[in-house]
Coordinates of C-alpha atoms and ligand atoms in Angstrom, one line a residue:
X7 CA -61.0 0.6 118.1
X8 CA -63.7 2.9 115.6
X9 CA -60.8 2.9 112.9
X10 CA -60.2 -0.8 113.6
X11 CA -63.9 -2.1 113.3
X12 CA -64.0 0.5 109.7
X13 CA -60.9 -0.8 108.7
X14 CA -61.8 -4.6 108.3
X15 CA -63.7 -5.9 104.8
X16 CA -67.4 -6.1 106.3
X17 CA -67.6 -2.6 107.2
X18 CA -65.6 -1.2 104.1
X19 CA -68.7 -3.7 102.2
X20 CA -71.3 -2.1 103.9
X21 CA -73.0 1.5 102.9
X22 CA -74.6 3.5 105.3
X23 CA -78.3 3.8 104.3
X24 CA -79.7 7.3 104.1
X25 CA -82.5 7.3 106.7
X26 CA -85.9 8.7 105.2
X27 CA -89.1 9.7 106.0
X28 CA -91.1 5.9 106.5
X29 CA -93.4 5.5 103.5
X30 CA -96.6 5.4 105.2
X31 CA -95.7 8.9 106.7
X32 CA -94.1 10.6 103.3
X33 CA -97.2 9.7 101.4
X34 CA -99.5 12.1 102.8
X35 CA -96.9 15.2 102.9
X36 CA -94.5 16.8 100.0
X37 CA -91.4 17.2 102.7
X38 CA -88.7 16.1 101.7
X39 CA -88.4 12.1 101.5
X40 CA -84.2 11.9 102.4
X41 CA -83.6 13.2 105.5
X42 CA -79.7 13.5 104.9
X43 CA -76.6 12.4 106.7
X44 CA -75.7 13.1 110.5
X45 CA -71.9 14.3 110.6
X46 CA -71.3 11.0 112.0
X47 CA -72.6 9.0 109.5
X48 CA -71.1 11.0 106.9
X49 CA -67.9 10.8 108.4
X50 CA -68.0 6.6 109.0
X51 CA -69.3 6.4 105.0
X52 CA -66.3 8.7 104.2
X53 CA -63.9 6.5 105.8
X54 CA -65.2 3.2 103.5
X55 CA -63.6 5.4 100.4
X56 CA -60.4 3.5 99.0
X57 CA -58.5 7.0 98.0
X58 CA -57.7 5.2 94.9
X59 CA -54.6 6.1 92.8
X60 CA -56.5 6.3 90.0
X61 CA -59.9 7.3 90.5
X62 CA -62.1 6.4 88.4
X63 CA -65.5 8.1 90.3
X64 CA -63.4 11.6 88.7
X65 CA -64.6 10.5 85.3
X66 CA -67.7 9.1 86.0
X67 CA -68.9 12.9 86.9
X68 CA -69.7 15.1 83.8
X69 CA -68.1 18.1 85.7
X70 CA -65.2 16.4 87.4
X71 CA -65.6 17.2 91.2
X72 CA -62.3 16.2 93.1
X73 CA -64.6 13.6 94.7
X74 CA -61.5 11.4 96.4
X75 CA -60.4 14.8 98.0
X76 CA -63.5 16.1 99.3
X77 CA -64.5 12.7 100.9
X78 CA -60.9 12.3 102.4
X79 CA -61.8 15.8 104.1
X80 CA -65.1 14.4 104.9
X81 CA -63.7 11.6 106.5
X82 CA -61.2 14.2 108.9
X83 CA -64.1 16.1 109.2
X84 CA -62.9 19.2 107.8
X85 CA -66.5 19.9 106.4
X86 CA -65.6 23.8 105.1
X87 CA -62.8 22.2 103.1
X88 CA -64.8 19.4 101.6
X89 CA -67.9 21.9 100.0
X90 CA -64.5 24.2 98.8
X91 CA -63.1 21.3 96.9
X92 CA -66.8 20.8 95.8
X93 CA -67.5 24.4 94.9
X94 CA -64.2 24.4 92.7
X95 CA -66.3 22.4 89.9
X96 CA -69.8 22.2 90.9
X97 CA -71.7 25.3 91.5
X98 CA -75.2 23.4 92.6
X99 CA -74.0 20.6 95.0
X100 CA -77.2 20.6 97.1
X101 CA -78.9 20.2 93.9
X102 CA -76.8 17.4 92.3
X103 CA -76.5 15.9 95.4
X104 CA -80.1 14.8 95.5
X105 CA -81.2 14.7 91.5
X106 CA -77.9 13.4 89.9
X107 CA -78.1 9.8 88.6
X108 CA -75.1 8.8 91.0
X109 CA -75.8 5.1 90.2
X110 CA -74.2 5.3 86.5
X111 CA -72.0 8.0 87.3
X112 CA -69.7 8.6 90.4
X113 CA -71.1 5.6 92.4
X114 CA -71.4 3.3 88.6
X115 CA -67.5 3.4 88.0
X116 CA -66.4 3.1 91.8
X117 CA -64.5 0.3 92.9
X118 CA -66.6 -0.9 95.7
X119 CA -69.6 -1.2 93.4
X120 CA -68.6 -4.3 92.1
X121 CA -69.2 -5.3 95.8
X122 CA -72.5 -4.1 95.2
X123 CA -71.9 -0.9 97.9
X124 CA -70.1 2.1 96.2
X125 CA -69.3 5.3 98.6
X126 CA -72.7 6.9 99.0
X127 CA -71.1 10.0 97.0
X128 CA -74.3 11.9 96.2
X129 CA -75.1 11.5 100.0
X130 CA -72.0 12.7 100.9
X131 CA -71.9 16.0 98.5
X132 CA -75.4 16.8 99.8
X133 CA -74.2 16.5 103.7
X134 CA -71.4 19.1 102.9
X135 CA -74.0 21.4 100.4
X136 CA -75.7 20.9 103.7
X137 CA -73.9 21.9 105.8
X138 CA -72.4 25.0 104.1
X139 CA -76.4 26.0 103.6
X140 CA -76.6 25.5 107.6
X141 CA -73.7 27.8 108.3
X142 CA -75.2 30.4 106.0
X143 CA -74.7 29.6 102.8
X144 CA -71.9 30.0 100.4
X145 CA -69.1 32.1 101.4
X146 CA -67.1 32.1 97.9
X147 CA -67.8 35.0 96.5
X148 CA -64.9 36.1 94.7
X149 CA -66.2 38.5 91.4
X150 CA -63.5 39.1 89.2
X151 CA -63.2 43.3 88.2
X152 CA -66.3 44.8 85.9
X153 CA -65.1 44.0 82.3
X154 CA -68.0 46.5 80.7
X155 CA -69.0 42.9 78.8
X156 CA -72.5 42.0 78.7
X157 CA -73.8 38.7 78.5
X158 CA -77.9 37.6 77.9
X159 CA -78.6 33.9 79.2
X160 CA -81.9 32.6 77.6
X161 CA -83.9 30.2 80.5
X162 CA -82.7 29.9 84.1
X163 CA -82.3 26.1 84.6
X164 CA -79.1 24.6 85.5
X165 CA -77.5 25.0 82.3
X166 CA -78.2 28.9 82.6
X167 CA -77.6 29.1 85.8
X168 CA -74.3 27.8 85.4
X169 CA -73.5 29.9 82.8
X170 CA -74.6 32.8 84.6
X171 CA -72.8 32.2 87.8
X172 CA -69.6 31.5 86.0
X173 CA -69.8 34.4 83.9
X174 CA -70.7 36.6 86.3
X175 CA -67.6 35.6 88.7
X176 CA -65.6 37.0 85.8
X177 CA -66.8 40.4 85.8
X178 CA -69.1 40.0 82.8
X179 CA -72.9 41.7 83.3
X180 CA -75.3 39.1 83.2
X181 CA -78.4 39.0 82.6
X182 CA -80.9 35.5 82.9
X183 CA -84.5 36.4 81.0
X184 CA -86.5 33.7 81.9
X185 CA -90.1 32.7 80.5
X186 CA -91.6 31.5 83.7
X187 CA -92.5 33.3 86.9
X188 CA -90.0 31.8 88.9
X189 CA -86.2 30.5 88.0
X190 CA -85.0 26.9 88.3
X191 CA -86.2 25.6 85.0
X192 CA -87.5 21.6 85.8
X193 CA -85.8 22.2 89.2
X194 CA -88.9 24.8 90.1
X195 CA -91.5 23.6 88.0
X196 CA -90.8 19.8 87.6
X197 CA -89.0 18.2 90.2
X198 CA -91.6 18.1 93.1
X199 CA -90.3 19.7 96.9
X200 CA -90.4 16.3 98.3
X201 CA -87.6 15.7 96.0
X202 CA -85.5 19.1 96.1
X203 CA -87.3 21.3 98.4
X204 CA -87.8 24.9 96.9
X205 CA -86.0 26.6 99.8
X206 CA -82.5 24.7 98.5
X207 CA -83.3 25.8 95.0
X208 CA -83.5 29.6 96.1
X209 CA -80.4 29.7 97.8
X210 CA -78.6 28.0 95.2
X211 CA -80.5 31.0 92.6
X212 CA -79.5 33.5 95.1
X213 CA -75.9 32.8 94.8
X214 CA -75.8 33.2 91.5
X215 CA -77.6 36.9 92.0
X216 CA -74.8 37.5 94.4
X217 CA -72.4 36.8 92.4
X218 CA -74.1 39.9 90.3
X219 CA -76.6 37.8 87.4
X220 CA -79.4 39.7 86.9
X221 CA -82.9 37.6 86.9
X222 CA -85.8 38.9 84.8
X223 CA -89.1 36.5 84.5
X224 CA -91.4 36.4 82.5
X225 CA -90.4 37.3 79.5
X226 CA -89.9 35.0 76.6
X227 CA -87.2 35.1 74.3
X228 CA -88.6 34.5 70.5
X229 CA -91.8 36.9 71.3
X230 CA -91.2 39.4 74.0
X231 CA -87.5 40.2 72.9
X232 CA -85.7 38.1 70.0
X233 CA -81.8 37.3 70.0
X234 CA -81.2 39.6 67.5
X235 CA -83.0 42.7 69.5
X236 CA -80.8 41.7 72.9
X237 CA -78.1 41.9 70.5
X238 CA -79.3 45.8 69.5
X239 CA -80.0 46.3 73.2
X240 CA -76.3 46.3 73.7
X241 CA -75.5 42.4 74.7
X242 CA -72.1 40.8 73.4
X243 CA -73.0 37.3 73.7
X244 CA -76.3 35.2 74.1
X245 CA -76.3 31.7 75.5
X246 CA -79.3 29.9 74.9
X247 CA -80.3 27.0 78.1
X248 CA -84.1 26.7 77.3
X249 CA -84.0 23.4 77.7
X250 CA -87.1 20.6 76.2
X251 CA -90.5 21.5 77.4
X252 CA -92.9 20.9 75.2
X253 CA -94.8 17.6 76.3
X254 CA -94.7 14.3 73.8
X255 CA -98.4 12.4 73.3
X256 CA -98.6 8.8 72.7
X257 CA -100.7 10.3 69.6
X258 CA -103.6 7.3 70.9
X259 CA -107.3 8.0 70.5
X260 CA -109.0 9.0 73.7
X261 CA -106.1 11.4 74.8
X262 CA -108.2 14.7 74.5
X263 CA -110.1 13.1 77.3
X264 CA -111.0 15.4 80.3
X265 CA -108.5 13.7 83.2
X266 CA -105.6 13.2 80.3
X267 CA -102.9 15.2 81.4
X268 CA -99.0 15.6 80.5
X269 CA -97.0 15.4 82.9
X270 CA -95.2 18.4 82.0
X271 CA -99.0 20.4 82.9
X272 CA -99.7 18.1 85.9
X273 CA -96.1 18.8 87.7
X274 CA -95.8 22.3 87.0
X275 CA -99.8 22.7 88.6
X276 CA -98.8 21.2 91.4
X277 CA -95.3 22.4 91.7
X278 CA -95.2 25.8 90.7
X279 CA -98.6 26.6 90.3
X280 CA -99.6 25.2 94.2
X281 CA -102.3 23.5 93.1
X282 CA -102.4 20.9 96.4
X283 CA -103.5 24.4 98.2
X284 CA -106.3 25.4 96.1
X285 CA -108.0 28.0 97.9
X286 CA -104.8 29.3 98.9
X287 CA -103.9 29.3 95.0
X288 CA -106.0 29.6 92.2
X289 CA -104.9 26.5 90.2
X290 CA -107.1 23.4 90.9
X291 CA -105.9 20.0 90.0
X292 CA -108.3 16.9 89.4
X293 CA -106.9 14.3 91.1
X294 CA -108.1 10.6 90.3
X295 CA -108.8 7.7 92.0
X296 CA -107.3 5.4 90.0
X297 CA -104.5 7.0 88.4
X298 CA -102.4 5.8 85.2
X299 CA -98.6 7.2 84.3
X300 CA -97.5 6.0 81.1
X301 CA -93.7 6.3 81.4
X302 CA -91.0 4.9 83.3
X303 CA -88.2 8.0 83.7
X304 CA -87.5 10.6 86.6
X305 CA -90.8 12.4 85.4
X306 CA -93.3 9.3 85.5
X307 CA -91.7 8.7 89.3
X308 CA -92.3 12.7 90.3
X309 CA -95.9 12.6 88.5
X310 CA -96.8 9.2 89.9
X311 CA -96.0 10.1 93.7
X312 CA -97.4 13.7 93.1
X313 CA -100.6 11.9 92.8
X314 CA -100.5 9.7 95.1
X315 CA -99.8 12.7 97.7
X316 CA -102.1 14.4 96.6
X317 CA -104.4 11.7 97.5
X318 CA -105.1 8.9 94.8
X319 CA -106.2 5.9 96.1
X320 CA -103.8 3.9 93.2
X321 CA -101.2 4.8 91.1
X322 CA -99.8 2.4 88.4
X323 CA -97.3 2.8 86.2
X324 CA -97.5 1.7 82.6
X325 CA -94.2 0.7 80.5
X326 CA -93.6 -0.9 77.6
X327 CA -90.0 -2.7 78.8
X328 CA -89.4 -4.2 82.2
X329 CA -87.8 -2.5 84.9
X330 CA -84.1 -3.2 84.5
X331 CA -84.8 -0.5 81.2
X332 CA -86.7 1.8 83.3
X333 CA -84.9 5.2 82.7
X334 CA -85.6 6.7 85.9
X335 CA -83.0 6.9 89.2
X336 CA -82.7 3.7 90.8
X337 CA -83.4 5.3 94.1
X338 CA -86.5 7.4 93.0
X339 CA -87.9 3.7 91.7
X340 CA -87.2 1.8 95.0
X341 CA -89.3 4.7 96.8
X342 CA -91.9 4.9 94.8
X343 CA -92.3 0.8 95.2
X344 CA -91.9 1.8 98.7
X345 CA -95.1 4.1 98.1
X346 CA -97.1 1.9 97.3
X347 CA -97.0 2.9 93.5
X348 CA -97.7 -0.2 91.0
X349 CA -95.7 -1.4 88.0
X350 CA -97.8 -2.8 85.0
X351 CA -94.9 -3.2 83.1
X352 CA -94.0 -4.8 79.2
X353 CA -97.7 -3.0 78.5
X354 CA -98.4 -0.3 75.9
X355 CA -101.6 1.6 76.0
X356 CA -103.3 1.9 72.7
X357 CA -106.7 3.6 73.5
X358 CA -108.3 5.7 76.0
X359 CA -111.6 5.1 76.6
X360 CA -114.0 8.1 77.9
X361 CA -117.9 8.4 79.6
X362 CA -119.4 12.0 79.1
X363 CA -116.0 13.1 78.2
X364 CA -113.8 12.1 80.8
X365 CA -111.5 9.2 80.4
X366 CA -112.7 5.9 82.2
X367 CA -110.8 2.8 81.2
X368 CA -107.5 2.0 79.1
X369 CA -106.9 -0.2 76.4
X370 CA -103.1 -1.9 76.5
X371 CA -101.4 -4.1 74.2
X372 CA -99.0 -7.2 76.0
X373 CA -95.0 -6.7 74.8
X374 CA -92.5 -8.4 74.8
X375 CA -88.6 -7.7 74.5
X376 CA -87.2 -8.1 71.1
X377 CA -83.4 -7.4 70.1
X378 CA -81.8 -3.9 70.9
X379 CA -82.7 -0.5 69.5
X380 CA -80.3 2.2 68.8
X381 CA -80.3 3.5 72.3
X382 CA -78.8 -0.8 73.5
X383 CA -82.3 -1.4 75.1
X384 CA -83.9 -4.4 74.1
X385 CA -86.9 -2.9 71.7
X386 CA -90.5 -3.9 73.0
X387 CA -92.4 -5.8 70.6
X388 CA -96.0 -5.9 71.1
X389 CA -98.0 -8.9 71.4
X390 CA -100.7 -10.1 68.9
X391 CA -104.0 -10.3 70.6
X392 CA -102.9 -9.9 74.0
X393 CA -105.1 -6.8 74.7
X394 CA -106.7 -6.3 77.6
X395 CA -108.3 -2.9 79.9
X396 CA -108.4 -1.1 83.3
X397 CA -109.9 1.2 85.1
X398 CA -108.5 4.4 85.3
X399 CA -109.9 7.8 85.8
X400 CA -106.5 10.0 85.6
X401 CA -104.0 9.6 83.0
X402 CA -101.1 11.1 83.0
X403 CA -98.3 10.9 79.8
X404 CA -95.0 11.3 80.9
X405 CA -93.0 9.8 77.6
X406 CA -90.6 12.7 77.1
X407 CA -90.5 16.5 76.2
X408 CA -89.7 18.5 72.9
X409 CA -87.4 21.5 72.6
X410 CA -89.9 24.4 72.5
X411 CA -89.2 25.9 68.9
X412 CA -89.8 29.6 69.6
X413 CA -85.9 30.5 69.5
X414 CA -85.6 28.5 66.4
X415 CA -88.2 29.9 64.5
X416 CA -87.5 33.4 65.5
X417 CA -83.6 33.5 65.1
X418 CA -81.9 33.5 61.5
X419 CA -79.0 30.7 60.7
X420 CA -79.6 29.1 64.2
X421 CA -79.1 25.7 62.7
X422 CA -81.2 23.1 64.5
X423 CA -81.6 19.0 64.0
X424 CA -85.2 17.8 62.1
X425 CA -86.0 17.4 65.8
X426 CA -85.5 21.3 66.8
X427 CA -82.6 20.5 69.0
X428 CA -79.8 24.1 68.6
X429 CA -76.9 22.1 66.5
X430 CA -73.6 23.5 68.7
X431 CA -69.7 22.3 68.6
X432 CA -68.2 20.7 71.8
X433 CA -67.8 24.2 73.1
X434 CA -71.7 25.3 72.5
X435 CA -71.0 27.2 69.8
X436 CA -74.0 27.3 67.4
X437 CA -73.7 28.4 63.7
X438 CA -74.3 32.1 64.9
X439 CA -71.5 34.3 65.8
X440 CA -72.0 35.0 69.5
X441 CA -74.5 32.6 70.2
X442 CA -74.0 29.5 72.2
X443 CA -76.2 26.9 73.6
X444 CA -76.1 23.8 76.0
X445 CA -78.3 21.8 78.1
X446 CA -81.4 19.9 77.3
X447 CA -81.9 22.5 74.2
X448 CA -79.0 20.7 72.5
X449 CA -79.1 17.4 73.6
X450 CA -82.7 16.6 74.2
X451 CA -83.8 15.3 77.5
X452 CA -80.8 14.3 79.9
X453 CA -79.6 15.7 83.5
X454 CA -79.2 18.3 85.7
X455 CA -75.2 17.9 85.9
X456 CA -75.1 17.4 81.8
X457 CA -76.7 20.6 81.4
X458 CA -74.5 22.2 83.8
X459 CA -71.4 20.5 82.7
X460 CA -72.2 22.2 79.0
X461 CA -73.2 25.4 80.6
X462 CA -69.3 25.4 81.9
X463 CA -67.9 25.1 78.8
X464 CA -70.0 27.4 76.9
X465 CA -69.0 29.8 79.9
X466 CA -65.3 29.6 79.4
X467 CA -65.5 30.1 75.9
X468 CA -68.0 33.3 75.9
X469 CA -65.2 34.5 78.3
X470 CA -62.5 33.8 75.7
X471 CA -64.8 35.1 73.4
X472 CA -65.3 38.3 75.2
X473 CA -62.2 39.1 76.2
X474 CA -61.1 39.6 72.4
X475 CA -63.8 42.3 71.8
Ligands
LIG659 C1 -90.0 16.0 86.2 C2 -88.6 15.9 85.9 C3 -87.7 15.2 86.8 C4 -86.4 15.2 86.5 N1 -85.5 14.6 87.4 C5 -84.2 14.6 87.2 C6 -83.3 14.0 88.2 O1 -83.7 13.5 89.2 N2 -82.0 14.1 88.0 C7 -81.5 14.7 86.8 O2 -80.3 14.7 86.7 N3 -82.3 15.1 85.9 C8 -83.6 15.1 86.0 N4 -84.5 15.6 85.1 C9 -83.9 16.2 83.8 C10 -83.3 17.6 84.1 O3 -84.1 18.3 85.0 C11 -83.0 18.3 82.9 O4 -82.1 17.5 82.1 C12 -82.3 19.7 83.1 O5 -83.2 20.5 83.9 C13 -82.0 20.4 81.9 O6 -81.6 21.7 82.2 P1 -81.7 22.9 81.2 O7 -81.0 24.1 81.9 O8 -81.1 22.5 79.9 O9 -83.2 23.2 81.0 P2 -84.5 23.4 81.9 O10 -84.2 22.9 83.3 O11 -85.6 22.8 81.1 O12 -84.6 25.0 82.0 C14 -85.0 25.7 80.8 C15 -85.6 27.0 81.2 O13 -85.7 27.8 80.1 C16 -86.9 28.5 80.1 N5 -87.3 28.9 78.7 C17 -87.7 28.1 77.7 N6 -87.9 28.8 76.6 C18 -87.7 30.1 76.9 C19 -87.7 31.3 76.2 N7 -88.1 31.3 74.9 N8 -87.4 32.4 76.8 C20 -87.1 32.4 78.1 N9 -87.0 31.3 78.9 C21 -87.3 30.1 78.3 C22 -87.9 27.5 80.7 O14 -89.0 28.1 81.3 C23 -87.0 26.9 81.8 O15 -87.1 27.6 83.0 C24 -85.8 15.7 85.3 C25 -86.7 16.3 84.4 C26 -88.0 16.3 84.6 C27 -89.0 17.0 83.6

């Protein structure tokens, strides 16, 4: 009778929503918003998949996960096979799960989307990551005999952990040097817990360890070691995942205002610094009443519902387009509307304005869309004498990031772009013999699976590589 009702069009239409925490609850705590799939919801959205003939959601993934086998096994409810087929491709699925941009990837290029419900894919990889983490945690681990190589990852984000884990499952010695005191990269110190809870980030980092990566923080590559002393240290290859961190400014008087943060230093207070437990941690946070995020990507969203956990009485965000250009995860925008957080949108601030040096009010400009830029968004075109102010008593610039140029400056022949992205090949080669490169670092801002996707091809070519020594 189940099969029957699942079999007919209005089920196979109809998505199974991923129950959350309710809005007015989430707001005051940083748990985790999603509260995931029960096996039985997981196993009815399973059974909406087509098991095309030609998939197209394969494609649509930047490291090709198997997804029509996994979610067939889902659907049989062999869970344990489902993560394997996962774990053949994709050695973060709790991770990508929750952050990846499923809309215009997997979920984009399914057939069912054009009925406006594709397989809830990214809901379905994080019920078996789930699951697998429920039973222990991952059993696949399989290290290839000691080749006497040695291997130096630079950062410990998902590019170099990727790198890392892949390496290190071939028998390489690997070792992560990582500037911060804690690994993840954005995953620890920008993505907030209410997002990707910490405690899913650490097992995922302790797999790679088991695997045999060696972790060692706090120590920056381009001052406390350079490339070319971990290449005298003994090191064979050096991949470098370092990833953009270096805020952008909207370059706008008023933004040395006290209260002006970027949201690189606002997220990575409150994230990895604790600053919601001051007291317990010695890294206070103003938080405003009125807030202001200028931005409209993944890290306006995390900043602006940071702050409004943390206790701001209103949040708006300000963006130059509309919000069919906003960058940021569909879902991450619905919750944040569902958070109360305000959109002052086809608006570009042009001034802060301070009182005893701490910013007060905002000056904004009126845009409108013009014809499309070189990225196909239509380009915002500002308004003539459409300017207008607001009250604000916390800004907080999240427009984008900068590759940090230590590594750059510090390494001879690492060719990098006018913007001090590493220049690599498909593969991640750079210019240097022995050096690779992928993630962020090389592409500028992009995702979590992108940078690991590149961090699996650098991988099989250091092993290539390698192997020839
Ligand atoms: C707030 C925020 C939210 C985001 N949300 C999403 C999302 O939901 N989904 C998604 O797919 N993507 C998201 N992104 C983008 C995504 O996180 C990045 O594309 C991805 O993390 C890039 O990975 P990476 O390994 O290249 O670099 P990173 O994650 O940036 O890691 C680089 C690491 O290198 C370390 N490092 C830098 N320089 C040195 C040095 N000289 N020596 C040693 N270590 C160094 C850094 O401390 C850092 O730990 C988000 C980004 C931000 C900022």
């Amino acid at each position: 009778m189940e099969d029957k009702i699942l079999k007919s069009s209005i089920e196979r239409f109809k998505r199974t929503p991923m129950p959350k925490q309710p809005p007015e609850v989430r707001i005051h705590n940083f748990n985790e918003v999603a509260l995931g799939f029960t096996p039985e919801q997981a196993i009815n959205e399973a059974k909406r998949c087509l098991q095309c003939p030609e998939p197209k959601c394969i494609g649509g993934c930047p490291v090709e996960i198997d997804i029509p086998s996994f979610i067939k096994q889902v659907a049989e409810g062999d869970f344990e096979a489902a993560i394997k087929t996962i774990r053949k491709t994709d050695s973060l699925p709790a991770i990508t799960g929750r952050v990846c941009p499923q809309e215009v990837q997997c979920e984009g290029v399914c057939v069912l989307a054009k009925r406006n419900a594709p397989i809830a894919i990214g809901a379905l990889e994080r019920f078996v990551a789930d699951y697998e983490l429920s039973k222990g945690g991952s059993k696949v681990i399989e290290v290839a005999e000691k080749t006497g190589r040695k291997v130096a990852v630079v950062g410990s984000g998902p590019a170099g952990l990727t790198v890392a884990g892949d390496l290190a499952k071939l028998g390489h010695e690997v070792t992560i040097f990582e500037a911060l005191h804690a690994p993840g990269g954005v995953l620890a110190y920008g993505i907030p817990e209410f997002r990707l809870p910490k405690s899913i980030l650490n097992t995922e980092v302790n797999y790679v360890k088991q695997l045999g990566a060696e972790i060692k923080l706090d120590v920056v590559i381009g001052r406390t070691l350079t490339i070319e002393e971990l290449f005298e240290i003994g090191f064979n290859a050096v991949f470098i995942g370092t990833g953009a961190g270096s805020p952008k400014f909207l370059n706008i008087p008023g933004e040395e205002l006290n209260g002006v943060y970027s949201a690189n230093e606002f997220l990575t207070r409150c994230n990895l610094m604790k600053a919601y437990k001051f007291g317990e941690y010695d890294t206070p946070i103003k938080v405003g009443e009125n807030v202001t995020v200028v931005g409209a990507g993944n890290t306006a969203m995390d900043s602006a519902r940071t702050a409004l956990r943390l206790g701001a009485a209103s949040v708006t965000i300000v963006y130059r387009r509309t919000e069919a250009e906003m960058p940021a995860r569909a879902e991450e925008i619905e919750n944040a509307k569902e958070e109360g957080v305000k959109l002052q949108l086809l608006t570009n601030p042009i001034k802060l304005l301070g009182e005893n040096g701490w910013v007060k009010r905002m000056e904004c400009i009126k845009m409108q869309l013009g014809e499309a830029d070189e990225s196909g968004r239509r380009r915002p075109v500002p308004i003539p004498n459409s300017n207008f102010y607001f009250d604000t008593d916390q800004v907080i610039i999240a427009i984008g990031r900068y590759p940090n140029p230590i590594i750059a400056q510090t390494t001879k022949g690492l060719e990098v772009t006018k913007d001090g992205l590493i220049i690599t090949d498909e593969l991640g080669r750079t210019s240097r013999k022995g050096i690779w490169a992928g993630g962020d670092i090389v592409t500028g801002e992009a995702t979590v699976i992108s940078a690991m996707g590149a961090g699996k091809k650098a991988a099989k070519d250091i092993h290539k590589y390698l192997m020839k020594l």
